[in-house]
Short mmCIF file of C-alpha atoms in Angstrom, two decimals:
data_model
loop_
_atom_site.label_atom_id
_atom_site.label_comp_id
_atom_site.label_asym_id
_atom_site.label_seq_id
_atom_site.Cartn_x
_atom_site.Cartn_y
_atom_site.Cartn_z
CA MET A 1409 102.89 -2.06 159.57
CA LEU A 1410 106.32 -3.49 160.46
CA ILE A 1411 106.35 -6.06 156.97
CA LEU A 1412 105.61 -3.53 154.70
CA LEU A 1413 108.05 -0.90 155.28
CA LEU A 1414 111.03 -3.71 155.23
CA ARG A 1415 109.57 -4.82 151.79
CA ARG A 1416 109.57 -0.87 150.68
CA ILE A 1417 113.04 -0.80 152.27
CA THR A 1418 114.49 -4.04 150.16
CA GLY A 1419 112.54 -2.66 147.10
CA PHE A 1420 114.31 0.51 147.56
CA LEU A 1421 117.78 -1.20 147.48
CA PHE A 1422 117.28 -3.20 144.60
CA VAL A 1423 116.03 -0.51 142.67
CA PHE A 1424 119.53 0.91 144.30
CA LEU A 1425 121.61 -1.61 143.39
CA LEU A 1426 120.64 -2.01 140.06
CA ALA A 1427 121.03 1.68 139.09
CA ILE A 1428 124.42 1.80 140.25
CA ASN A 1429 125.10 -2.00 138.30
CA VAL A 1430 122.98 -0.21 134.88
CA LEU A 1431 123.88 3.51 134.93
CA GLY A 1432 126.38 4.47 137.88
CA MET A 1433 125.82 6.81 140.66
CA PRO A 1434 123.42 9.86 139.72
CA THR A 1435 125.59 13.09 138.97
CA ALA A 1436 124.71 16.84 139.09
CA SER A 1437 124.91 16.85 134.52
CA ALA A 1438 122.25 14.39 134.75
CA GLY A 1439 119.76 16.71 134.28
CA LEU A 1440 117.54 15.48 136.34
CA ILE A 1441 115.18 18.31 136.77
CA SER A 1442 113.06 19.30 134.19
CA THR A 1443 112.05 22.53 132.79
CA LYS A 1444 108.67 21.60 133.79
CA GLU A 1445 109.39 20.35 137.16
CA GLU A 1446 111.03 23.26 138.16
CA ILE A 1447 108.84 26.18 137.33
CA SER A 1448 106.03 23.54 139.68
CA ILE A 1449 109.37 23.67 142.31
CA GLY A 1450 109.50 27.46 141.75
CA ARG A 1451 106.14 28.13 142.23
CA ASP A 1452 105.60 26.09 145.48
CA VAL A 1453 109.17 27.88 146.81
CA GLY A 1454 107.61 31.38 146.10
CA LYS A 1455 104.28 30.78 148.11
CA GLN A 1456 105.96 29.50 151.40
CA LEU A 1457 108.59 32.63 150.76
CA GLU A 1458 105.06 34.87 150.76
CA GLU A 1459 103.81 32.49 153.81
CA LYS A 1460 106.72 33.17 156.24
CA TYR A 1461 106.90 36.70 155.72
CA GLY A 1462 103.56 38.10 153.72
CA LEU A 1463 104.10 40.44 150.60
CA VAL A 1464 104.06 44.79 150.90
CA ASP A 1465 100.61 45.64 150.52
CA ASP A 1466 101.84 48.72 147.84
CA PRO A 1467 100.64 48.28 144.44
CA GLU A 1468 102.61 50.86 143.03
CA LEU A 1469 105.77 49.43 144.70
CA GLN A 1470 104.98 45.85 143.07
CA ALA A 1471 104.11 47.25 139.55
CA ARG A 1472 107.56 49.46 139.63
CA VAL A 1473 109.64 45.97 140.74
CA THR A 1474 107.68 44.67 138.20
CA ARG A 1475 108.52 46.93 135.72
CA ILE A 1476 112.44 47.01 136.43
CA GLY A 1477 112.32 43.13 136.27
CA MET A 1478 110.78 42.52 133.11
CA SER A 1479 112.59 45.12 131.34
CA MET A 1480 115.77 42.79 131.54
CA VAL A 1481 114.14 39.37 131.03
CA ALA A 1482 113.51 41.18 127.50
CA VAL A 1483 117.57 41.34 127.48
CA SER A 1484 117.93 38.09 129.10
CA ASP A 1485 119.24 34.84 127.60
CA ARG A 1486 116.28 32.76 129.30
CA ARG A 1487 112.98 34.33 128.39
CA ASP A 1488 110.72 31.84 127.90
CA MET A 1489 110.01 31.20 131.70
CA PRO A 1490 106.59 32.71 133.64
CA TYR A 1491 108.62 35.62 135.37
CA SER A 1492 107.20 37.10 138.68
CA PHE A 1493 108.79 40.19 141.05
CA LYS A 1494 107.36 40.57 144.45
CA VAL A 1495 108.27 42.73 147.38
CA LEU A 1496 108.32 40.81 150.31
CA ASN A 1497 107.07 42.45 153.56
CA SER A 1498 110.77 41.93 155.39
CA LYS A 1499 113.08 44.63 156.68
CA GLU A 1500 116.30 42.29 155.72
CA ILE A 1501 117.86 43.49 152.74
CA ASN A 1502 117.81 40.05 150.91
CA ALA A 1503 117.37 39.39 146.85
CA MET A 1504 115.95 36.15 146.05
CA ALA A 1505 115.76 33.86 143.12
CA ALA A 1506 113.01 31.12 143.27
CA PRO A 1507 113.99 28.27 139.91
CA GLY A 1508 111.18 28.97 137.75
CA GLY A 1509 111.98 32.98 137.55
CA PHE A 1510 110.35 33.39 140.79
CA ILE A 1511 112.65 36.25 141.77
CA TYR A 1512 111.90 38.24 145.66
CA ILE A 1513 112.87 41.52 147.11
CA PHE A 1514 112.82 42.17 150.51
CA LYS A 1515 111.54 45.39 151.24
CA GLY A 1516 114.50 46.69 153.48
CA LEU A 1517 116.51 46.81 150.61
CA ILE A 1518 114.45 48.25 148.59
CA ASP A 1519 114.94 51.19 151.26
CA LEU A 1520 118.52 50.92 151.16
CA MET A 1521 118.58 51.03 147.30
CA PRO A 1522 115.77 53.59 146.25
CA SER A 1523 116.46 53.74 143.54
CA ASP A 1524 115.30 52.43 139.84
CA ASP A 1525 119.27 52.17 138.80
CA GLU A 1526 120.34 50.47 142.03
CA LEU A 1527 117.16 48.29 142.35
CA ALA A 1528 118.23 47.20 138.13
CA GLY A 1529 121.82 45.59 139.61
CA VAL A 1530 119.59 43.80 142.04
CA ILE A 1531 117.70 42.23 139.94
CA GLY A 1532 119.18 41.47 137.54
CA HIS A 1533 121.45 39.38 139.33
CA GLU A 1534 118.79 37.43 140.69
CA ILE A 1535 117.36 37.12 136.91
CA GLY A 1536 121.31 35.18 136.40
CA HIS A 1537 120.72 33.10 138.70
CA VAL A 1538 117.66 31.95 136.75
CA VAL A 1539 119.26 32.38 133.31
CA LYS A 1540 122.20 30.44 134.80
CA LYS A 1541 119.42 27.51 136.90
CA HIS A 1542 122.15 27.62 140.29
CA SER A 1543 119.52 26.97 142.46
CA VAL A 1544 118.61 24.26 139.99
CA ARG A 1545 122.32 22.48 140.06
CA GLN A 1546 122.87 23.29 143.99
CA MET A 1547 119.41 20.74 143.94
CA GLU A 1548 120.43 18.24 141.70
CA LYS A 1549 123.63 17.93 143.35
CA SER A 1550 122.51 17.36 146.28
CA LEU A 1551 119.71 14.83 144.71
CA GLY A 1552 122.12 12.19 144.54
CA MET A 1553 121.01 8.62 146.29
CA GLY A 1554 117.60 10.96 147.24
CA ILE A 1555 116.50 10.77 143.86
CA LEU A 1556 116.54 7.29 144.42
CA PHE A 1557 114.63 6.74 147.78
CA GLY A 1558 112.41 9.41 146.12
CA VAL A 1559 111.19 6.87 143.01
CA ALA A 1560 110.89 4.20 145.61
CA PHE A 1561 108.76 5.91 148.01
CA GLY A 1562 107.01 8.52 145.93
CA ASP A 1563 108.01 11.72 147.87
CA ARG A 1564 109.92 13.30 144.89
CA GLY A 1565 107.32 16.40 144.42
CA ALA A 1566 108.19 17.05 147.81
CA MET A 1567 111.19 16.22 148.25
CA LEU A 1568 112.37 18.50 145.45
CA GLN A 1569 110.54 21.43 146.83
CA ASN A 1570 111.98 21.02 150.27
CA LEU A 1571 115.07 20.90 148.92
CA ALA A 1572 114.98 24.04 146.79
CA PHE A 1573 113.33 25.88 149.46
CA ASN A 1574 116.47 24.81 151.60
CA ALA A 1575 119.28 25.48 148.79
CA ILE A 1576 117.60 29.18 148.46
CA MET A 1577 117.80 30.06 152.52
CA ALA A 1578 121.50 28.53 152.17
CA GLY A 1579 122.69 30.87 149.78
CA HIS A 1580 124.59 30.24 146.46
CA SER A 1581 128.35 30.12 146.61
CA ARG A 1582 130.87 32.42 146.04
CA SER A 1583 131.20 31.68 141.83
CA ASP A 1584 127.75 31.27 141.58
CA GLU A 1585 127.36 35.07 142.77
CA ARG A 1586 130.25 35.82 140.62
CA GLU A 1587 128.10 34.36 137.81
CA ALA A 1588 125.45 36.52 138.66
CA ASP A 1589 126.80 39.71 139.35
CA TYR A 1590 128.35 39.72 135.79
CA LEU A 1591 124.83 39.48 134.32
CA GLY A 1592 123.30 41.98 136.33
CA PHE A 1593 126.10 44.73 134.60
CA SER A 1594 124.63 42.72 131.71
CA HIS A 1595 120.80 42.64 131.96
CA SER A 1596 121.12 46.37 133.50
CA PHE A 1597 123.43 47.50 130.83
CA LYS A 1598 121.38 45.95 128.01
CA ALA A 1599 118.10 47.10 129.30
CA GLY A 1600 119.69 51.18 129.39
CA TYR A 1601 119.75 51.13 132.55
CA ASN A 1602 123.18 52.93 134.37
CA PRO A 1603 125.98 51.44 133.60
CA TYR A 1604 126.99 51.57 137.12
CA SER A 1605 124.01 49.96 138.31
CA MET A 1606 125.50 46.94 139.84
CA LEU A 1607 128.48 48.86 141.61
CA LEU A 1608 126.41 51.13 143.19
CA GLY A 1609 124.88 48.31 144.76
CA LEU A 1610 128.02 46.49 145.30
CA TYR A 1611 129.29 49.89 147.43
CA LYS A 1612 126.13 49.89 149.66
CA LEU A 1613 126.13 46.32 150.38
CA SER A 1614 129.86 45.78 151.41
CA GLU A 1615 129.42 49.07 153.41
CA LEU A 1616 126.95 47.42 155.25
CA ASP A 1617 127.72 47.48 159.22
CA GLN A 1618 129.51 43.05 159.33
CA LYS A 1619 127.55 42.53 163.10
CA TYR A 1620 124.48 42.50 160.33
CA HIS A 1621 123.66 39.32 158.67
CA TYR A 1622 122.20 39.42 155.19
CA ASP A 1623 122.95 36.93 152.36
CA LEU A 1624 123.82 39.14 149.41
CA PHE A 1625 127.32 38.87 150.35
CA SER A 1626 128.89 36.37 153.04
CA ASP A 1627 131.43 38.45 154.50
CA HIS A 1628 134.11 41.74 154.35
CA PRO A 1629 136.22 40.38 152.16
CA GLU A 1630 134.34 38.81 149.40
CA GLY A 1631 132.40 41.85 148.97
CA LYS A 1632 135.24 43.70 147.81
CA ALA A 1633 137.03 41.26 145.31
CA ARG A 1634 133.15 41.60 143.94
CA VAL A 1635 133.17 45.34 143.97
CA ALA A 1636 136.59 45.24 141.94
CA LEU A 1637 135.42 42.84 139.87
CA ALA A 1638 132.16 45.13 138.67
CA GLN A 1639 134.44 47.51 137.94
CA LYS A 1640 136.56 44.96 135.67
CA TYR A 1641 133.06 44.31 133.46
CA LEU A 1642 132.58 48.21 133.45
CA ASN A 1643 136.70 48.38 132.18
CA ASP A 1644 136.32 45.81 129.82
CA ALA A 1645 132.38 47.02 128.46
CA LYS A 1646 134.74 50.20 127.45
CA ILE A 1647 132.22 52.40 129.38
CA THR A 1648 132.91 56.69 129.46
CA PRO A 1649 133.30 58.23 131.31
CA GLN A 1650 135.13 56.70 134.24
CA VAL A 1651 134.71 56.88 138.54
CA VAL A 1652 137.87 57.97 139.52
CA LYS A 1653 138.40 57.65 144.05
CA SER A 1654 140.65 60.21 145.17
CA GLU A 1655 143.67 58.70 147.66
CA ASP A 1656 142.63 59.46 150.14
CA GLY A 1657 138.72 58.43 149.77
CA LYS A 1658 137.69 61.33 150.87
CA SER A 1659 136.71 62.51 147.36
CA ALA A 1660 135.03 60.98 144.02
CA ASN A 1661 135.75 62.42 140.31
CA VAL A 1662 134.26 61.81 136.60
CA VAL A 1663 136.45 61.88 134.40
CA ASP A 1664 137.50 61.08 130.30
CA GLY A 1665 140.97 60.88 129.67
CA THR A 1666 142.08 64.79 130.11
CA TRP A 1667 138.87 65.67 130.70
CA LYS A 1668 136.95 65.90 134.33
CA LEU A 1669 134.83 67.50 136.38
CA PRO A 1670 134.98 69.12 139.87
CA PRO A 1671 135.94 66.80 142.72
CA ILE A 1672 132.42 65.28 144.67
CA TYR A 1673 133.96 65.75 148.36
CA ALA A 1674 129.71 66.15 150.20
CA SER A 1675 127.47 62.99 150.96
CA LEU A 1676 124.25 63.25 150.09
CA SER A 1677 120.94 61.45 150.86
CA GLY A 1678 122.80 58.33 151.66
CA TYR A 1679 125.21 58.22 148.97
CA LYS A 1680 128.66 59.22 149.45
CA PRO A 1681 131.60 61.00 146.96
CA ILE A 1682 132.09 57.61 144.88
CA GLN A 1683 127.84 56.47 144.48
CA ARG A 1684 127.17 60.47 143.70
CA ALA A 1685 129.85 60.24 140.86
CA CYS A 1686 129.00 56.58 139.80
CA PHE A 1687 125.22 58.53 138.85
CA VAL A 1688 126.59 61.09 137.58
CA ALA A 1689 129.54 59.32 135.08
CA GLY A 1690 126.47 56.96 134.08
CA ASN A 1691 123.67 59.45 133.78
CA LEU A 1692 126.59 61.42 130.97
CA TYR A 1693 127.88 57.59 129.53
CA ARG A 1694 123.89 57.39 128.27
CA VAL A 1695 123.82 61.55 127.25
CA LYS A 1696 126.15 61.20 124.70
CA ALA A 1697 124.45 58.21 123.41
CA LEU A 1698 121.99 60.29 122.17
CA PRO A 1699 121.50 60.70 118.50
CA ASP A 1700 121.39 64.43 118.33
CA TYR A 1701 123.24 65.39 121.31
CA SER A 1702 124.50 68.54 122.02
CA PRO A 1703 126.63 70.31 124.66
CA ASP A 1704 124.12 73.27 124.80
CA ARG A 1705 121.93 71.72 125.87
CA TYR A 1706 122.69 71.27 130.01
CA ILE A 1707 120.99 74.00 132.22
CA LEU A 1708 120.74 74.89 136.06
CA ASP A 1709 117.74 74.79 137.97
CA THR A 1710 118.22 75.75 141.79
CA ASP A 1711 115.27 75.24 145.12
CA GLY A 1712 117.02 78.48 146.18
CA THR A 1713 119.18 76.12 148.18
CA ASN A 1714 120.75 73.62 145.81
CA TYR A 1715 121.82 73.91 142.15
CA THR A 1716 120.63 71.10 139.79
CA VAL A 1717 122.43 70.48 136.16
CA TYR A 1718 120.41 68.58 133.77
CA TYR A 1719 120.42 67.62 130.27
CA GLU A 1720 117.24 68.57 128.46
CA ASP A 1721 115.10 67.26 131.29
CA ARG A 1722 117.42 64.24 132.19
CA GLN A 1723 119.39 65.09 135.47
CA ILE A 1724 122.76 64.44 135.54
CA ILE A 1725 123.94 66.10 139.57
CA THR A 1726 122.90 67.89 142.29
CA ILE A 1727 124.80 70.67 143.73
CA THR A 1728 124.68 71.74 147.46
CA PRO A 1729 125.79 74.32 149.99
CA GLU A 1730 128.31 71.24 150.82
CA ASP A 1731 129.68 70.67 148.39
CA ALA A 1732 130.39 74.12 147.74
CA GLY A 1733 131.66 74.76 150.56
CA ALA A 1734 133.90 71.67 150.40
CA GLN A 1735 135.67 73.63 147.92
CA GLY A 1736 135.34 77.18 149.09
CA LEU A 1737 132.58 78.23 146.28
CA SER A 1738 129.34 79.46 146.50
CA THR A 1739 126.98 77.26 145.17
CA GLN A 1740 126.16 78.37 141.93
CA GLU A 1741 130.03 79.15 141.38
CA LEU A 1742 130.75 75.82 141.45
CA ALA A 1743 127.07 74.66 139.59
CA ASN A 1744 128.58 77.52 136.82
CA LEU A 1745 132.22 74.99 136.89
CA TYR A 1746 130.56 72.07 136.07
CA ILE A 1747 128.61 73.52 133.14
CA ASP A 1748 131.30 74.84 131.38
CA ALA A 1749 132.54 71.56 132.13
CA LEU A 1750 130.30 69.78 130.48
CA ARG A 1751 129.74 71.90 127.91
CA GLN A 1752 134.05 71.58 126.80
CA TRP A 1753 133.37 67.86 127.25
CA LYS A 1754 134.59 66.25 123.82
CA THR A 1755 131.88 63.52 123.88
CA LYS A 1756 133.84 61.48 120.17
#
């Protein structure tokens, strides 16, 4: 047995020295992992994740996540992968993209971000990791001498799967996360979701208790930087209306040039004023793009306590007694102010 091992080590050293003399050291740019291997590795890593966490037994939720994901795959730059979107049964606030398009969203993240728009930003971000082959590139950087060792000892497949799983669990670099953030914005925007989708998700993540471990943000300063970049993506794309936060941070306005809606002071259903304003601004962006847009189509509805402004059947904002009380008005009075302002909005 010892003699056999020595022979194999000697053979490996011969292969290694020959490769250095002829080819030089392997590098990350060598394209060491083929697309076929990427898919195979990702499928195996996905099985590991499913065994580790289990899947949520909710076909409707699984179908919803798949619908959101595939709508963005259709506008991505890498559509020829066997994408799948699954929800892991874990309270962790996280999401992961295995190589080859096998994307996993943790139940804890869905609980934090219940709207399709917020999920679209996060899922679009994970698709971005696949489009840019971030995990594959991490694996190729880790191969180096290991690829030669794998060739000599015949364990390339197992080694690649182990590298992939470790790379995913370790998280991505800051530059990779920022690149995926941009694609999260781009994918969700092109697929027709609220253009503020990526920003909405980043706001929530950046405000989490920093003592809680989660991988989508590794530290608070980076969270703030990514929020600022997401805002820049919106500005560069000339998305209007815009959201303006008050100097004291207690309210937020939706503005378009000199036009503006009444400020939002209160939180609602876990959404802070700035987040509610993002929903409103994004809803209005989509409404004004309708070919038959008319300011006369805004309507009010009430459940007896709250008032909701709609554009035809599209919800724009819900106004609560807390919103009205912050401005010394009745709920209906404030709702009427919103309707009046919206009917005066010049969209072109």
